[in-house]
Amino acid sequence: MSEGLGVVGVLGGMGPLATIDFMRKMIEATPATTDQEHVPVVVSSIPQVADRTAAFRGEGDSPLAAMVASGRRLVDAGAGLVVMPCNTAHLWWEALAPALGLPMLHLVDAALAECVQRIGRGAPSACWPPTPPSPPASIPTARPRAAACSG
């Protein structure tokens, strides 16, 4: 493990298998030859967070307060960086990240950075996510991400 890497906090449980899948991928991607060379990680896996899809559709409670509480557990445990494997939970990333006060990886930003690294800025590329309905006013508007790949 590199000195100064710090502890990665995984804000998980939304759903639990996404958390386990992320952990497996992180471990497999780590070039460690001993257990001690792996990245130190703390996980807060609280699956009782309100349903993100229902909240996005305006049909359920906001998960933000529960996500902040779960994230604060990571802060209290010494995390220096937070990752959140749940795609849908990223709809609340803009409000969550400053509430935790730690650097927080955004899945879409990471995917776009990888896209730029692999094919270059301005190269033809496309993503076809399903078109969601317009979010209710209770969800902060996400900042545009596609600009990262434009020339």
Tab-separated table of C-alpha atoms in Angstrom:
chain	number	residue	atom	x	y	z
A	1	MET	CA	0.000	0.000	0.000
A	2	SER	CA	1.233	3.487	-0.773
A	3	GLU	CA	1.944	5.667	2.236
A	4	GLY	CA	-0.580	8.440	2.682
A	5	LEU	CA	-3.260	6.720	0.609
A	6	GLY	CA	-5.667	6.886	3.533
A	7	VAL	CA	-8.833	4.990	4.262
A	8	VAL	CA	-11.500	4.653	1.580
A	9	GLY	CA	-15.056	4.893	2.881
A	10	VAL	CA	-17.674	2.916	0.961
A	11	LEU	CA	-21.162	4.364	1.338
A	12	GLY	CA	-22.999	1.162	0.566
A	13	GLY	CA	-26.061	-0.916	1.185
A	14	MET	CA	-28.017	0.602	-1.705
A	15	GLY	CA	-28.278	-2.317	-2.770
A	16	PRO	CA	-26.045	-4.593	-0.819
A	17	LEU	CA	-24.850	-6.495	-3.891
A	18	ALA	CA	-23.598	-3.280	-5.524
A	19	THR	CA	-21.446	-2.756	-2.442
A	20	ILE	CA	-20.047	-6.281	-2.555
A	21	ASP	CA	-19.458	-6.035	-6.320
A	22	PHE	CA	-17.525	-2.777	-5.873
A	23	MET	CA	-15.439	-4.238	-3.051
A	24	ARG	CA	-14.594	-7.318	-5.144
A	25	LYS	CA	-13.573	-5.174	-8.119
A	26	MET	CA	-11.466	-2.871	-5.957
A	27	ILE	CA	-9.657	-5.810	-4.365
A	28	GLU	CA	-9.067	-7.479	-7.736
A	29	ALA	CA	-7.746	-4.230	-9.231
A	30	THR	CA	-5.288	-3.640	-6.387
A	31	PRO	CA	-1.762	-4.789	-7.298
A	32	ALA	CA	-1.163	-6.302	-3.863
A	33	THR	CA	0.970	-9.350	-3.214
A	34	THR	CA	0.149	-9.529	0.513
A	35	ASP	CA	-2.948	-8.736	2.567
A	36	GLN	CA	-1.150	-5.759	4.085
A	37	GLU	CA	-0.703	-4.102	0.679
A	38	HIS	CA	-4.449	-3.742	0.085
A	39	VAL	CA	-6.253	-0.415	0.390
A	40	PRO	CA	-7.692	0.186	3.861
A	41	VAL	CA	-11.482	0.389	3.644
A	42	VAL	CA	-14.418	1.032	5.941
A	43	VAL	CA	-17.925	0.210	4.753
A	44	SER	CA	-21.253	1.563	5.896
A	45	SER	CA	-23.816	-0.806	4.403
A	46	ILE	CA	-27.247	0.333	5.547
A	47	PRO	CA	-29.866	-1.069	3.143
A	48	GLN	CA	-32.773	0.608	4.965
A	49	VAL	CA	-32.116	3.893	3.096
A	50	ALA	CA	-35.326	5.040	1.369
A	51	ASP	CA	-35.820	3.716	-2.154
A	52	ARG	CA	-33.920	6.039	-4.487
A	53	THR	CA	-36.010	5.301	-7.571
A	54	ALA	CA	-39.292	5.947	-5.759
A	55	ALA	CA	-37.905	9.210	-4.354
A	56	PHE	CA	-36.684	10.278	-7.780
A	57	ARG	CA	-40.159	9.663	-9.194
A	58	GLY	CA	-41.721	11.709	-6.379
A	59	GLU	CA	-43.369	8.570	-4.990
A	60	GLY	CA	-41.311	8.139	-1.829
A	61	ASP	CA	-39.237	9.782	0.851
A	62	SER	CA	-35.886	11.376	0.116
A	63	PRO	CA	-32.930	9.145	0.996
A	64	LEU	CA	-30.614	12.118	1.595
A	65	ALA	CA	-30.806	12.287	5.412
A	66	ALA	CA	-30.117	8.558	5.746
A	67	MET	CA	-27.273	8.779	3.216
A	68	VAL	CA	-25.707	11.664	5.156
A	69	ALA	CA	-26.022	9.705	8.428
A	70	SER	CA	-24.419	6.644	6.833
A	71	GLY	CA	-21.683	8.813	5.315
A	72	ARG	CA	-20.946	10.419	8.679
A	73	ARG	CA	-20.244	6.931	10.049
A	74	LEU	CA	-17.478	6.722	7.440
A	75	VAL	CA	-16.131	10.142	8.410
A	76	ASP	CA	-16.147	9.127	12.097
A	77	ALA	CA	-14.313	5.902	11.198
A	78	GLY	CA	-11.465	7.866	9.597
A	79	ALA	CA	-12.299	7.743	5.894
A	80	GLY	CA	-10.385	10.243	3.774
A	81	LEU	CA	-12.318	9.597	0.554
A	82	VAL	CA	-15.862	8.357	-0.011
A	83	VAL	CA	-17.157	6.209	-2.856
A	84	MET	CA	-20.779	5.242	-3.414
A	85	PRO	CA	-21.406	2.179	-5.614
A	86	CYS	CA	-25.159	2.859	-6.067
A	87	ASN	CA	-25.835	4.536	-9.408
A	88	THR	CA	-29.234	5.959	-8.476
A	89	ALA	CA	-27.941	7.404	-5.195
A	90	HIS	CA	-25.762	9.723	-7.287
A	91	LEU	CA	-28.889	11.803	-7.943
A	92	TRP	CA	-28.214	13.210	-4.447
A	93	TRP	CA	-24.429	13.482	-4.834
A	94	GLU	CA	-24.465	17.282	-5.177
A	95	ALA	CA	-26.056	17.669	-1.737
A	96	LEU	CA	-24.322	14.700	-0.104
A	97	ALA	CA	-20.693	15.469	-0.923
A	98	PRO	CA	-20.522	18.868	0.834
A	99	ALA	CA	-22.507	17.509	3.788
A	100	LEU	CA	-19.763	14.926	4.410
A	101	GLY	CA	-16.890	17.369	3.925
A	102	LEU	CA	-14.613	14.773	2.306
A	103	PRO	CA	-13.552	14.196	-1.279
A	104	MET	CA	-16.195	11.980	-2.863
A	105	LEU	CA	-15.767	10.085	-6.095
A	106	HIS	CA	-18.624	10.470	-8.591
A	107	LEU	CA	-19.238	7.381	-10.745
A	108	VAL	CA	-20.147	9.351	-13.866
A	109	ASP	CA	-17.135	11.655	-13.517
A	110	ALA	CA	-14.898	8.600	-13.130
A	111	ALA	CA	-16.440	6.912	-16.173
A	112	LEU	CA	-16.051	10.063	-18.264
A	113	ALA	CA	-12.439	10.494	-17.168
A	114	GLU	CA	-11.765	6.912	-18.212
A	115	CYS	CA	-13.479	7.570	-21.547
A	116	VAL	CA	-11.294	10.619	-22.190
A	117	GLN	CA	-8.164	8.713	-21.160
A	118	ARG	CA	-8.948	5.796	-23.480
A	119	ILE	CA	-10.256	7.554	-26.587
A	120	GLY	CA	-9.230	11.194	-26.155
A	121	ARG	CA	-11.136	14.408	-25.624
A	122	GLY	CA	-13.531	15.199	-28.445
A	123	ALA	CA	-13.461	11.693	-29.933
A	124	PRO	CA	-16.823	10.295	-31.027
A	125	SER	CA	-18.448	8.448	-28.147
A	126	ALA	CA	-21.941	7.847	-26.886
A	127	CYS	CA	-23.838	6.720	-23.827
A	128	TRP	CA	-27.465	5.735	-23.960
A	129	PRO	CA	-28.908	5.769	-20.459
A	130	PRO	CA	-32.642	5.262	-20.136
A	131	THR	CA	-34.474	8.562	-20.257
A	132	PRO	CA	-35.799	9.144	-16.759
A	133	PRO	CA	-38.798	11.335	-16.027
A	134	SER	CA	-38.049	14.870	-14.896
A	135	PRO	CA	-37.038	14.826	-11.233
A	136	PRO	CA	-39.310	16.431	-8.675
A	137	ALA	CA	-38.286	19.814	-7.301
A	138	SER	CA	-37.032	18.143	-4.105
A	139	ILE	CA	-34.016	16.683	-5.923
A	140	PRO	CA	-31.139	19.052	-6.660
A	141	THR	CA	-30.446	19.351	-10.365
A	142	ALA	CA	-27.360	17.365	-11.261
A	143	ARG	CA	-24.604	19.245	-13.015
A	144	PRO	CA	-24.039	18.298	-16.645
A	145	ARG	CA	-21.417	15.608	-17.056
A	146	ALA	CA	-21.250	15.079	-20.818
A	147	ALA	CA	-19.120	18.210	-21.252
A	148	ALA	CA	-16.122	16.261	-19.987
A	149	CYS	CA	-15.886	14.373	-23.276
A	150	SER	CA	-16.544	17.298	-25.588
A	151	GLY	CA	-13.711	18.968	-27.440
